[in-house]
Amino acid sequence: MGKTDMDVSVLGFGGSEIGYQRVSAKTVARLLGGALDAGLNVIDTAECYEDSEALIGKALGARRREVCLFTKCGHSRGEWRADWREEALLRSIERSLKRLRTDQVDLVQLHSCSLAVLRRGEAISALEQARAAGLTRYIGYSGDGAAARWAVECGRFDTLQTSVSIADQEAIELTLPAARKAGLGVIAKRPLANVAWRYARKPAEAYYQEYWERLRKLDYPFLPGRGDAAVKTALRFTLGVPGVHTAIVGTTKPDRWRQNAALLGDGRLPEAERERIRARWKAVAPPSWEGQI
Ligand SMILES: NC(=O)c1ccc[n+]([C@@H]2O[C@H](COP(=O)([O-])OP(=O)(O)OC[C@H]3O[C@@H](n4cnc5c(N)ncnc54)[C@H](OP(=O)(O)O)[C@@H]3O)[C@@H](O)[C@H]2O)c1
């Protein structure tokens, strides 16, 4: 994964859904246990995804060393209450280690702070201190747009986590070429655009609405079929984007990881198909379709 020593599975696990949807510890144990047995070795979570860290820590138990474990910091008092001060970030990382039942994570990421916060430097030095103290092996930025671009170019991060999917392609030109050049590890978040096309009507959940609207306008010919075929094309598209090392799909379902891994059996999308998706995006997407946090 970039210049890091991590050899990651292309399909990872995104830990927000298990937290926000209050999935039981028993189900998470089944979900992660089955995925690990089948080859998963990337787990991403955050300090503010409700009980996600604790659920993952409990489910992993003695299998901690089988995975690359990523978390984030910046909202230690809840999703809507950011705190980018050094002391708060370091405290949050210590708490993440306790919840994840480990003495060191593989990666800690700044959880989508603004460009102004990045420029101030205090948040980045907090992560550097955490790395120097051995709390994490690597440090990264998770976010999009101009802030992500700055994070790539500042030379202080090991990884970038950013939105990449059929409904979110800004990063393909804005940040990923620079990330590749700099040797950063790249984690694609929201890699299935939340499968927003599964909703016949505009979903009530605000988080899904932007992608749902975009996908209606993009009107990709492979979406009306829905089901596995559409997921297969969408996931293969994301993983075929140059620079992307792993795609962290969120799920609440124990069988999903194995199902999605099977959809990747044919490898990357053929170039012509990939080009058609890119061309459609370029023809339809206005500049306002920025990377979604
Ligand atoms: N700012 C940030 O740092 C940030 C922001 C957003 C996300 N993230 C990270 O990125 C991860 C992934 O993002 P996400 O979960 O929002 O988006 P996603 O992975 O694009 O979509 C997840 C959704 O797709 C569904 N899904 C997965 N496989 C499917 C399949 N084969 N068929 C039908 N539905 C399927 C899941 O439903 P089921 O439960 O039914 O499987 C879930 O609702 C998060 O967990 C988090 O770790 C980070």
mmCIF file of C-alpha atoms and ligand atoms in Angstrom:
data_model
loop_
_atom_site.group_PDB
_atom_site.id
_atom_site.type_symbol
_atom_site.label_atom_id
_atom_site.label_comp_id
_atom_site.label_asym_id
_atom_site.label_seq_id
_atom_site.Cartn_x
_atom_site.Cartn_y
_atom_site.Cartn_z
ATOM 1 C CA MET A 1 0.000 0.000 0.000
ATOM 2 C CA GLY A 2 2.009 2.944 -1.305
ATOM 3 C CA LYS A 3 5.272 3.388 0.563
ATOM 4 C CA THR A 4 3.928 1.662 3.670
ATOM 5 C CA ASP A 5 4.819 -1.955 4.416
ATOM 6 C CA MET A 6 1.143 -2.969 4.456
ATOM 7 C CA ASP A 7 0.045 -5.593 1.967
ATOM 8 C CA VAL A 8 -3.689 -4.985 1.899
ATOM 9 C CA SER A 9 -6.624 -6.911 0.514
ATOM 10 C CA VAL A 10 -8.312 -4.911 -2.274
ATOM 11 C CA LEU A 11 -11.635 -5.354 -0.504
ATOM 12 C CA GLY A 12 -11.660 -3.934 3.003
ATOM 13 C CA PHE A 13 -14.319 -3.422 5.654
ATOM 14 C CA GLY A 14 -15.829 -0.003 6.455
ATOM 15 C CA GLY A 15 -16.900 0.177 10.086
ATOM 16 C CA SER A 16 -19.402 3.044 10.169
ATOM 17 C CA GLU A 17 -22.561 1.062 9.417
ATOM 18 C CA ILE A 18 -22.146 -1.417 12.267
ATOM 19 C CA GLY A 19 -21.918 1.524 14.674
ATOM 20 C CA TYR A 20 -24.684 3.739 13.352
ATOM 21 C CA GLN A 21 -27.071 0.858 12.815
ATOM 22 C CA ARG A 22 -26.332 -0.620 16.218
ATOM 23 C CA VAL A 23 -25.474 -4.081 14.980
ATOM 24 C CA SER A 24 -25.130 -6.632 17.787
ATOM 25 C CA ALA A 25 -21.742 -7.866 19.005
ATOM 26 C CA LYS A 26 -22.721 -11.382 17.979
ATOM 27 C CA THR A 27 -23.431 -10.328 14.384
ATOM 28 C CA VAL A 28 -20.211 -8.295 14.144
ATOM 29 C CA ALA A 29 -18.225 -11.284 15.427
ATOM 30 C CA ARG A 30 -19.801 -13.452 12.735
ATOM 31 C CA LEU A 31 -19.300 -10.782 10.054
ATOM 32 C CA LEU A 32 -15.614 -10.164 10.781
ATOM 33 C CA GLY A 33 -14.790 -13.775 11.609
ATOM 34 C CA GLY A 34 -16.167 -14.972 8.275
ATOM 35 C CA ALA A 35 -14.493 -12.155 6.338
ATOM 36 C CA LEU A 36 -11.115 -12.809 7.960
ATOM 37 C CA ASP A 37 -11.388 -16.493 7.134
ATOM 38 C CA ALA A 38 -12.101 -15.534 3.512
ATOM 39 C CA GLY A 39 -9.138 -13.167 3.121
ATOM 40 C CA LEU A 40 -10.077 -9.726 4.471
ATOM 41 C CA ASN A 41 -7.201 -7.878 6.105
ATOM 42 C CA VAL A 42 -8.317 -4.211 6.180
ATOM 43 C CA ILE A 43 -10.674 -2.801 8.796
ATOM 44 C CA ASP A 44 -11.459 0.912 8.952
ATOM 45 C CA THR A 45 -13.355 2.622 11.751
ATOM 46 C CA ALA A 46 -13.481 5.955 13.604
ATOM 47 C CA GLU A 47 -13.750 7.360 17.082
ATOM 48 C CA CYS A 48 -17.269 8.720 16.398
ATOM 49 C CA TYR A 49 -19.016 5.789 14.702
ATOM 50 C CA GLU A 50 -20.947 5.096 17.902
ATOM 51 C CA ASP A 51 -19.811 1.683 19.267
ATOM 52 C CA SER A 52 -17.937 0.625 16.120
ATOM 53 C CA GLU A 53 -14.441 0.591 17.666
ATOM 54 C CA ALA A 54 -15.574 -1.407 20.696
ATOM 55 C CA LEU A 55 -17.489 -3.893 18.531
ATOM 56 C CA ILE A 56 -14.462 -4.419 16.295
ATOM 57 C CA GLY A 57 -12.084 -4.754 19.257
ATOM 58 C CA LYS A 58 -14.293 -7.376 20.837
ATOM 59 C CA ALA A 59 -14.817 -9.300 17.586
ATOM 60 C CA LEU A 60 -11.123 -9.352 16.689
ATOM 61 C CA GLY A 61 -9.806 -10.505 20.045
ATOM 62 C CA ALA A 62 -6.781 -12.699 19.492
ATOM 63 C CA ARG A 63 -6.952 -12.185 15.700
ATOM 64 C CA ARG A 64 -5.834 -8.528 15.928
ATOM 65 C CA ARG A 65 -2.507 -9.193 14.211
ATOM 66 C CA GLU A 66 -4.225 -10.712 11.162
ATOM 67 C CA VAL A 67 -5.516 -7.310 10.046
ATOM 68 C CA CYS A 68 -4.403 -3.807 9.210
ATOM 69 C CA LEU A 69 -6.479 -1.779 11.663
ATOM 70 C CA PHE A 70 -7.316 1.847 10.769
ATOM 71 C CA THR A 71 -9.136 4.435 12.851
ATOM 72 C CA LYS A 72 -9.686 8.195 12.816
ATOM 73 C CA CYS A 73 -9.712 11.106 15.243
ATOM 74 C CA GLY A 74 -11.114 14.609 15.516
ATOM 75 C CA HIS A 75 -14.631 14.112 16.872
ATOM 76 C CA SER A 76 -13.966 12.576 20.251
ATOM 77 C CA ARG A 77 -17.175 14.067 21.684
ATOM 78 C CA GLY A 78 -19.412 12.902 18.833
ATOM 79 C CA GLU A 79 -19.734 13.308 15.106
ATOM 80 C CA TRP A 80 -20.863 16.928 15.135
ATOM 81 C CA ARG A 81 -18.387 18.210 17.750
ATOM 82 C CA ALA A 82 -14.962 18.473 16.202
ATOM 83 C CA ASP A 83 -11.889 19.150 18.331
ATOM 84 C CA TRP A 84 -8.579 19.423 16.491
ATOM 85 C CA ARG A 85 -6.415 20.446 19.454
ATOM 86 C CA GLU A 86 -3.322 18.350 20.044
ATOM 87 C CA GLU A 87 -4.284 17.222 23.524
ATOM 88 C CA ALA A 88 -7.806 16.203 22.458
ATOM 89 C CA LEU A 89 -6.496 14.228 19.490
ATOM 90 C CA LEU A 90 -3.923 12.348 21.556
ATOM 91 C CA ARG A 91 -6.515 11.531 24.208
ATOM 92 C CA SER A 92 -8.867 10.312 21.509
ATOM 93 C CA ILE A 93 -6.211 8.022 20.029
ATOM 94 C CA GLU A 94 -5.465 6.532 23.460
ATOM 95 C CA ARG A 95 -9.177 5.873 23.914
ATOM 96 C CA SER A 96 -9.384 4.252 20.460
ATOM 97 C CA LEU A 97 -6.614 1.833 21.434
ATOM 98 C CA LYS A 98 -8.541 0.818 24.556
ATOM 99 C CA ARG A 99 -11.765 0.334 22.639
ATOM 100 C CA LEU A 100 -10.013 -1.609 19.889
ATOM 101 C CA ARG A 101 -8.214 -3.712 22.528
ATOM 102 C CA THR A 102 -4.787 -3.144 21.039
ATOM 103 C CA ASP A 103 -1.625 -1.286 22.006
ATOM 104 C CA GLN A 104 -1.048 0.035 18.496
ATOM 105 C CA VAL A 105 -3.154 0.628 15.388
ATOM 106 C CA ASP A 106 -1.720 0.499 11.897
ATOM 107 C CA LEU A 107 -3.141 3.855 10.840
ATOM 108 C CA VAL A 108 -4.705 6.909 12.462
ATOM 109 C CA GLN A 109 -6.361 9.423 10.145
ATOM 110 C CA LEU A 110 -7.517 13.010 10.674
ATOM 111 C CA HIS A 111 -11.269 12.660 10.212
ATOM 112 C CA SER A 112 -12.063 15.174 7.453
ATOM 113 C CA CYS A 113 -10.813 18.371 9.050
ATOM 114 C CA SER A 114 -10.866 21.551 6.973
ATOM 115 C CA LEU A 115 -8.026 22.961 4.934
ATOM 116 C CA ALA A 116 -7.632 25.723 7.548
ATOM 117 C CA VAL A 117 -7.132 23.138 10.303
ATOM 118 C CA LEU A 118 -4.594 21.264 8.200
ATOM 119 C CA ARG A 119 -2.678 24.474 7.469
ATOM 120 C CA ARG A 120 -2.519 25.398 11.142
ATOM 121 C CA GLY A 121 -0.404 22.276 11.628
ATOM 122 C CA GLU A 122 -1.319 21.392 15.230
ATOM 123 C CA ALA A 123 -3.514 18.446 14.223
ATOM 124 C CA ILE A 124 -0.827 16.987 11.980
ATOM 125 C CA SER A 125 1.833 17.304 14.666
ATOM 126 C CA ALA A 126 -0.469 15.499 17.100
ATOM 127 C CA LEU A 127 -0.573 12.552 14.696
ATOM 128 C CA GLU A 128 3.182 12.697 14.252
ATOM 129 C CA GLN A 129 3.581 12.556 18.029
ATOM 130 C CA ALA A 130 1.267 9.553 18.183
ATOM 131 C CA ARG A 131 3.353 7.809 15.560
ATOM 132 C CA ALA A 132 6.611 8.668 17.362
ATOM 133 C CA ALA A 133 5.134 7.282 20.601
ATOM 134 C CA GLY A 134 4.252 4.014 18.847
ATOM 135 C CA LEU A 135 0.468 4.409 19.199
ATOM 136 C CA THR A 136 0.121 4.074 15.431
ATOM 137 C CA ARG A 137 2.428 2.855 12.706
ATOM 138 C CA TYR A 138 1.209 5.299 10.045
ATOM 139 C CA ILE A 139 -0.734 8.550 9.805
ATOM 140 C CA GLY A 140 -3.208 9.699 7.178
ATOM 141 C CA TYR A 141 -5.829 12.186 6.101
ATOM 142 C CA SER A 142 -9.405 11.154 5.413
ATOM 143 C CA GLY A 143 -11.345 13.638 3.339
ATOM 144 C CA ASP A 144 -11.929 15.216 -0.025
ATOM 145 C CA GLY A 145 -11.509 18.244 -2.251
ATOM 146 C CA ALA A 146 -8.970 21.008 -1.701
ATOM 147 C CA ALA A 147 -8.123 19.809 1.819
ATOM 148 C CA ALA A 148 -7.289 16.331 0.517
ATOM 149 C CA ARG A 149 -5.139 17.818 -2.217
ATOM 150 C CA TRP A 150 -3.245 19.904 0.332
ATOM 151 C CA ALA A 151 -2.845 16.853 2.579
ATOM 152 C CA VAL A 152 -1.289 14.902 -0.282
ATOM 153 C CA GLU A 153 1.064 17.715 -1.218
ATOM 154 C CA CYS A 154 2.241 18.636 2.277
ATOM 155 C CA GLY A 155 4.347 15.478 2.446
ATOM 156 C CA ARG A 156 3.514 14.656 6.080
ATOM 157 C CA PHE A 157 0.958 11.878 5.590
ATOM 158 C CA ASP A 158 1.442 8.209 4.691
ATOM 159 C CA THR A 159 -2.075 7.633 3.349
ATOM 160 C CA LEU A 160 -5.172 9.303 1.903
ATOM 161 C CA GLN A 161 -8.714 8.027 2.411
ATOM 162 C CA THR A 162 -11.078 9.669 -0.063
ATOM 163 C CA SER A 163 -14.439 9.111 -1.788
ATOM 164 C CA VAL A 164 -14.183 7.271 -5.108
ATOM 165 C CA SER A 165 -17.072 5.609 -6.916
ATOM 166 C CA ILE A 166 -19.215 5.739 -10.027
ATOM 167 C CA ALA A 167 -21.043 8.692 -8.378
ATOM 168 C CA ASP A 168 -17.988 10.487 -6.973
ATOM 169 C CA GLN A 169 -15.099 10.912 -9.389
ATOM 170 C CA GLU A 170 -13.542 14.253 -8.443
ATOM 171 C CA ALA A 171 -10.569 12.579 -6.739
ATOM 172 C CA ILE A 172 -9.584 10.761 -9.945
ATOM 173 C CA GLU A 173 -8.042 13.935 -11.293
ATOM 174 C CA LEU A 174 -7.788 16.183 -8.241
ATOM 175 C CA THR A 175 -5.870 14.053 -5.762
ATOM 176 C CA LEU A 176 -5.084 10.532 -6.930
ATOM 177 C CA PRO A 177 -2.378 11.290 -9.523
ATOM 178 C CA ALA A 178 -0.521 13.370 -6.909
ATOM 179 C CA ALA A 179 -1.060 10.680 -4.268
ATOM 180 C CA ARG A 180 0.416 8.050 -6.577
ATOM 181 C CA LYS A 181 3.400 10.242 -7.351
ATOM 182 C CA ALA A 182 4.019 10.814 -3.653
ATOM 183 C CA GLY A 183 3.715 7.086 -2.898
ATOM 184 C CA LEU A 184 0.739 7.456 -0.558
ATOM 185 C CA GLY A 185 -1.441 4.501 0.280
ATOM 186 C CA VAL A 186 -4.982 5.207 -0.979
ATOM 187 C CA ILE A 187 -8.174 3.955 0.652
ATOM 188 C CA ALA A 188 -11.401 4.426 -1.345
ATOM 189 C CA LYS A 189 -14.249 5.351 1.009
ATOM 190 C CA ARG A 190 -17.941 5.135 0.073
ATOM 191 C CA PRO A 191 -16.746 2.903 -2.802
ATOM 192 C CA LEU A 192 -20.229 1.693 -3.770
ATOM 193 C CA ALA A 193 -21.816 5.157 -3.563
ATOM 194 C CA ASN A 194 -23.888 3.584 -0.778
ATOM 195 C CA VAL A 195 -25.634 1.515 -3.471
ATOM 196 C CA ALA A 196 -27.958 4.551 -3.625
ATOM 197 C CA TRP A 197 -29.495 3.269 -6.865
ATOM 198 C CA ARG A 198 -31.286 0.565 -4.869
ATOM 199 C CA TYR A 199 -33.910 3.123 -3.793
ATOM 200 C CA ALA A 200 -36.784 3.607 -6.229
ATOM 201 C CA ARG A 201 -37.676 6.897 -4.496
ATOM 202 C CA LYS A 202 -35.419 9.533 -2.960
ATOM 203 C CA PRO A 203 -34.162 7.989 0.302
ATOM 204 C CA ALA A 204 -35.142 9.653 3.571
ATOM 205 C CA GLU A 205 -31.563 9.331 4.880
ATOM 206 C CA ALA A 206 -29.767 12.600 3.980
ATOM 207 C CA TYR A 207 -26.400 10.790 3.683
ATOM 208 C CA TYR A 208 -27.659 8.845 0.621
ATOM 209 C CA GLN A 209 -29.488 11.681 -1.126
ATOM 210 C CA GLU A 210 -26.650 13.381 -3.024
ATOM 211 C CA TYR A 211 -25.487 10.125 -4.637
ATOM 212 C CA TRP A 212 -29.084 9.108 -5.358
ATOM 213 C CA GLU A 213 -29.659 12.421 -7.219
ATOM 214 C CA ARG A 214 -26.366 12.139 -9.083
ATOM 215 C CA LEU A 215 -27.012 8.562 -10.178
ATOM 216 C CA ARG A 216 -30.396 9.504 -11.591
ATOM 217 C CA LYS A 217 -28.726 12.142 -13.729
ATOM 218 C CA LEU A 218 -25.803 9.912 -14.677
ATOM 219 C CA ASP A 219 -28.294 7.222 -15.717
ATOM 220 C CA TYR A 220 -25.643 4.564 -16.294
ATOM 221 C CA PRO A 221 -27.000 1.790 -18.511
ATOM 222 C CA PHE A 222 -25.787 -0.955 -16.116
ATOM 223 C CA LEU A 223 -27.817 0.316 -13.152
ATOM 224 C CA PRO A 224 -31.404 -0.509 -14.113
ATOM 225 C CA GLY A 225 -30.625 -4.222 -13.798
ATOM 226 C CA ARG A 226 -29.855 -3.545 -10.111
ATOM 227 C CA GLY A 227 -28.859 -6.599 -8.068
ATOM 228 C CA ASP A 228 -25.368 -8.052 -8.075
ATOM 229 C CA ALA A 229 -24.481 -7.099 -11.652
ATOM 230 C CA ALA A 230 -24.645 -3.370 -10.893
ATOM 231 C CA VAL A 231 -22.692 -3.760 -7.631
ATOM 232 C CA LYS A 232 -20.105 -5.789 -9.506
ATOM 233 C CA THR A 233 -19.566 -3.065 -12.126
ATOM 234 C CA ALA A 234 -19.495 -0.291 -9.515
ATOM 235 C CA LEU A 235 -16.959 -2.047 -7.289
ATOM 236 C CA ARG A 236 -14.710 -3.081 -10.164
ATOM 237 C CA PHE A 237 -14.778 0.522 -11.400
ATOM 238 C CA THR A 238 -13.617 1.902 -8.036
ATOM 239 C CA LEU A 239 -10.889 -0.687 -7.630
ATOM 240 C CA GLY A 240 -9.653 -0.080 -11.184
ATOM 241 C CA VAL A 241 -8.991 3.607 -10.537
ATOM 242 C CA PRO A 242 -5.212 4.088 -10.719
ATOM 243 C CA GLY A 243 -3.791 4.730 -7.288
ATOM 244 C CA VAL A 244 -6.535 3.016 -5.264
ATOM 245 C CA HIS A 245 -5.165 0.224 -3.062
ATOM 246 C CA THR A 246 -8.226 -0.864 -1.121
ATOM 247 C CA ALA A 247 -11.971 -0.139 -1.074
ATOM 248 C CA ILE A 248 -13.663 -0.203 2.319
ATOM 249 C CA VAL A 249 -17.261 -1.279 1.797
ATOM 250 C CA GLY A 250 -19.556 -0.685 4.764
ATOM 251 C CA THR A 251 -22.023 -3.384 5.694
ATOM 252 C CA THR A 252 -24.164 -4.713 8.501
ATOM 253 C CA LYS A 253 -24.518 -8.185 7.008
ATOM 254 C CA PRO A 254 -22.356 -11.186 7.868
ATOM 255 C CA ASP A 255 -22.376 -12.611 4.330
ATOM 256 C CA ARG A 256 -21.723 -9.393 2.413
ATOM 257 C CA TRP A 257 -17.936 -9.435 2.445
ATOM 258 C CA ARG A 258 -17.727 -12.893 0.899
ATOM 259 C CA GLN A 259 -20.443 -11.981 -1.626
ATOM 260 C CA ASN A 260 -18.622 -8.798 -2.690
ATOM 261 C CA ALA A 261 -15.268 -10.594 -2.829
ATOM 262 C CA ALA A 262 -16.817 -13.096 -5.243
ATOM 263 C CA LEU A 263 -17.994 -10.194 -7.443
ATOM 264 C CA LEU A 264 -14.344 -9.215 -7.854
ATOM 265 C CA GLY A 265 -13.400 -12.602 -9.269
ATOM 266 C CA ASP A 266 -13.183 -11.187 -12.800
ATOM 267 C CA GLY A 267 -10.658 -8.507 -11.777
ATOM 268 C CA ARG A 268 -10.717 -4.961 -13.096
ATOM 269 C CA LEU A 269 -13.346 -3.666 -15.510
ATOM 270 C CA PRO A 270 -12.314 -3.880 -19.150
ATOM 271 C CA GLU A 271 -10.765 -0.552 -20.201
ATOM 272 C CA ALA A 272 -13.581 0.268 -22.654
ATOM 273 C CA GLU A 273 -16.227 -0.114 -19.954
ATOM 274 C CA ARG A 274 -14.213 1.999 -17.519
ATOM 275 C CA GLU A 275 -13.820 4.678 -20.178
ATOM 276 C CA ARG A 276 -17.585 4.744 -20.786
ATOM 277 C CA ILE A 277 -18.220 5.423 -17.094
ATOM 278 C CA ARG A 278 -15.583 8.171 -17.075
ATOM 279 C CA ALA A 279 -16.969 9.733 -20.256
ATOM 280 C CA ARG A 280 -20.498 9.766 -18.871
ATOM 281 C CA TRP A 281 -19.261 11.456 -15.701
ATOM 282 C CA LYS A 282 -17.345 14.081 -17.680
ATOM 283 C CA ALA A 283 -20.388 14.790 -19.836
ATOM 284 C CA VAL A 284 -22.867 15.077 -16.945
ATOM 285 C CA ALA A 285 -21.071 16.155 -13.748
ATOM 286 C CA PRO A 286 -21.132 19.896 -13.032
ATOM 287 C CA PRO A 287 -18.201 21.393 -11.052
ATOM 288 C CA SER A 288 -20.455 21.410 -7.977
ATOM 289 C CA TRP A 289 -20.272 17.583 -7.789
ATOM 290 C CA GLU A 290 -17.402 17.669 -5.344
ATOM 291 C CA GLY A 291 -16.064 14.765 -3.331
ATOM 292 C CA GLN A 292 -18.597 13.910 -0.634
ATOM 293 C CA ILE A 293 -17.375 13.586 2.918
HETATM 294 N N1 LIG B 1 -15.061 11.152 6.166
HETATM 295 C C1 LIG B 1 -14.718 9.897 6.298
HETATM 296 O O1 LIG B 1 -13.655 9.590 6.769
HETATM 297 C C2 LIG B 1 -15.663 8.817 5.851
HETATM 298 C C3 LIG B 1 -16.921 9.153 5.353
HETATM 299 C C4 LIG B 1 -17.743 8.130 4.896
HETATM 300 C C5 LIG B 1 -17.313 6.811 4.954
HETATM 301 N N2 LIG B 1 -16.096 6.512 5.467
HETATM 302 C C6 LIG B 1 -15.614 5.107 5.536
HETATM 303 O O2 LIG B 1 -15.971 4.442 4.346
HETATM 304 C C7 LIG B 1 -16.695 3.246 4.673
HETATM 305 C C8 LIG B 1 -17.645 2.895 3.561
HETATM 306 O O3 LIG B 1 -18.577 3.944 3.351
HETATM 307 P P1 LIG B 1 -20.148 3.716 3.360
HETATM 308 O O4 LIG B 1 -20.485 2.538 4.186
HETATM 309 O O5 LIG B 1 -20.763 5.031 3.665
HETATM 310 O O6 LIG B 1 -20.453 3.472 1.796
HETATM 311 P P2 LIG B 1 -20.427 2.197 0.807
HETATM 312 O O7 LIG B 1 -19.421 1.216 1.246
HETATM 313 O O8 LIG B 1 -20.339 2.762 -0.567
HETATM 314 O O9 LIG B 1 -21.898 1.607 0.943
HETATM 315 C C9 LIG B 1 -22.301 0.808 2.014
HETATM 316 C C10 LIG B 1 -23.716 0.353 1.743
HETATM 317 O O10 LIG B 1 -23.704 -0.539 0.632
HETATM 318 C C11 LIG B 1 -24.512 -1.661 0.926
HETATM 319 N N3 LIG B 1 -23.930 -2.816 0.223
HETATM 320 C C12 LIG B 1 -22.678 -3.305 0.299
HETATM 321 N N4 LIG B 1 -22.524 -4.362 -0.524
HETATM 322 C C13 LIG B 1 -23.723 -4.539 -1.128
HETATM 323 C C14 LIG B 1 -24.209 -5.474 -2.077
HETATM 324 N N5 LIG B 1 -23.437 -6.436 -2.600
HETATM 325 N N6 LIG B 1 -25.509 -5.374 -2.473
HETATM 326 C C15 LIG B 1 -26.313 -4.410 -1.969
HETATM 327 N N7 LIG B 1 -25.923 -3.506 -1.062
HETATM 328 C C16 LIG B 1 -24.621 -3.573 -0.644
HETATM 329 C C17 LIG B 1 -24.463 -1.817 2.406
HETATM 330 O O11 LIG B 1 -25.689 -2.394 2.850
HETATM 331 P P3 LIG B 1 -25.752 -3.771 3.704
HETATM 332 O O12 LIG B 1 -25.606 -3.382 5.131
HETATM 333 O O13 LIG B 1 -27.094 -4.268 3.342
HETATM 334 O O14 LIG B 1 -24.637 -4.646 3.217
HETATM 335 C C18 LIG B 1 -24.348 -0.387 2.889
HETATM 336 O O15 LIG B 1 -25.631 0.195 3.113
HETATM 337 C C19 LIG B 1 -17.353 3.579 6.021
HETATM 338 O O16 LIG B 1 -17.757 2.432 6.712
HETATM 339 C C20 LIG B 1 -16.238 4.324 6.693
HETATM 340 O O17 LIG B 1 -15.303 3.404 7.213
HETATM 341 C C21 LIG B 1 -15.260 7.497 5.895
#
